[in-house]
């Protein structure tokens, strides 16, 4: 199930989660929760997803990437690693 995949991904990406601050870890965790609820298609719409609740409380999509992950490239890399972990 998606829930099982998300739990396994959390275990596999502990190092990913640990390299970011608390708010970035919360965002990654919210992404996993969104995956459980809606499936992987939401990841392909990431910039749109970041504009709605609960992500909007962290800022705009570019603010989320910059403030919480250190830039767009590190943010995309974190999300990519999360996606990879979901399907390993």
CSV table of C-alpha atoms in Angstrom, one decimal:
chain,number,residue,atom,x,y,z
A,1,UNK,CA,0.0,0.0,0.0
A,2,UNK,CA,1.0,3.6,-0.3
A,3,UNK,CA,1.2,3.8,3.5
A,4,UNK,CA,3.6,0.9,3.6
A,5,UNK,CA,5.8,2.4,0.9
A,6,UNK,CA,5.8,5.7,2.8
A,7,UNK,CA,6.9,4.1,6.0
A,8,UNK,CA,9.6,2.2,4.3
A,9,UNK,CA,10.8,5.4,2.5
A,10,UNK,CA,11.0,7.1,5.9
A,11,UNK,CA,13.3,4.4,7.2
A,12,UNK,CA,15.4,4.5,4.1
A,13,UNK,CA,15.7,8.3,4.1
A,14,UNK,CA,16.5,9.0,7.7
A,15,UNK,CA,19.9,10.4,6.6
A,16,UNK,CA,18.0,12.6,4.1
A,17,UNK,CA,15.7,13.9,6.8
A,18,UNK,CA,18.6,14.4,9.3
A,19,UNK,CA,20.5,16.8,7.0
A,20,UNK,CA,17.8,19.4,7.1
A,21,UNK,CA,16.3,21.6,9.7
A,22,UNK,CA,13.1,20.9,11.5
A,23,UNK,CA,10.8,22.8,9.0
A,24,UNK,CA,12.4,21.0,6.0
A,25,UNK,CA,11.8,17.7,7.7
A,26,UNK,CA,8.2,18.7,8.4
A,27,UNK,CA,7.8,19.5,4.7
A,28,UNK,CA,9.2,16.2,3.6
A,29,UNK,CA,7.0,14.4,6.0
A,30,UNK,CA,4.0,16.3,4.7
A,31,UNK,CA,5.0,15.2,1.2
A,32,UNK,CA,4.9,11.6,2.3
A,33,UNK,CA,1.5,12.1,4.0
A,34,UNK,CA,0.2,13.6,0.7
A,35,UNK,CA,1.6,10.6,-1.2
A,36,UNK,CA,-0.3,8.3,1.2
A,37,UNK,CA,-3.5,10.2,0.6
A,38,UNK,CA,-3.3,11.0,-3.1
A,39,UNK,CA,-0.5,9.0,-4.7
A,40,UNK,CA,2.6,9.8,-6.7
A,41,UNK,CA,0.9,12.0,-9.2
A,42,UNK,CA,1.0,14.8,-6.7
A,43,UNK,CA,4.8,14.9,-6.9
A,44,UNK,CA,4.6,15.8,-10.6
A,45,UNK,CA,2.6,18.8,-9.6
A,46,UNK,CA,5.0,19.9,-6.9
A,47,UNK,CA,4.9,23.6,-7.5
A,48,UNK,CA,1.1,23.6,-7.5
A,49,UNK,CA,1.0,21.4,-4.4
A,50,UNK,CA,3.3,23.8,-2.5
A,51,UNK,CA,0.7,26.6,-2.9
A,52,UNK,CA,-2.1,24.9,-0.9
A,53,UNK,CA,-2.6,23.8,2.7
A,54,UNK,CA,-0.7,22.8,4.7
A,55,UNK,CA,2.4,23.7,2.6
A,56,UNK,CA,1.4,27.3,2.1
A,57,UNK,CA,2.2,28.1,5.8
A,58,UNK,CA,5.9,27.6,4.9
A,59,UNK,CA,5.8,30.2,2.2
A,60,UNK,CA,5.6,30.3,-1.6
A,61,UNK,CA,7.1,27.4,-3.5
A,62,UNK,CA,10.3,29.3,-4.1
A,63,UNK,CA,10.5,30.5,-0.5
A,64,UNK,CA,10.1,26.9,0.7
A,65,UNK,CA,13.0,25.8,-1.5
A,66,UNK,CA,15.2,28.7,-0.5
A,67,UNK,CA,14.4,29.1,3.2
A,68,UNK,CA,14.1,25.5,4.2
A,69,UNK,CA,16.3,23.6,1.8
A,70,UNK,CA,19.0,26.1,0.7
A,71,UNK,CA,17.8,26.5,-2.9
A,72,UNK,CA,15.7,25.0,-5.6
A,73,UNK,CA,18.3,22.4,-6.6
A,74,UNK,CA,18.7,21.0,-3.1
A,75,UNK,CA,14.9,20.9,-2.7
A,76,UNK,CA,14.4,19.1,-6.0
A,77,UNK,CA,17.2,16.6,-5.0
A,78,UNK,CA,15.5,15.9,-1.7
A,79,UNK,CA,12.2,15.3,-3.4
A,80,UNK,CA,13.8,13.1,-6.0
A,81,UNK,CA,15.5,11.0,-3.3
A,82,UNK,CA,12.2,10.7,-1.5
A,83,UNK,CA,10.5,9.5,-4.7
A,84,UNK,CA,13.3,7.0,-5.3
A,85,UNK,CA,12.9,5.6,-1.8
A,86,UNK,CA,9.2,5.1,-2.3
A,87,UNK,CA,9.8,2.7,-5.2
A,88,UNK,CA,12.9,0.9,-4.3
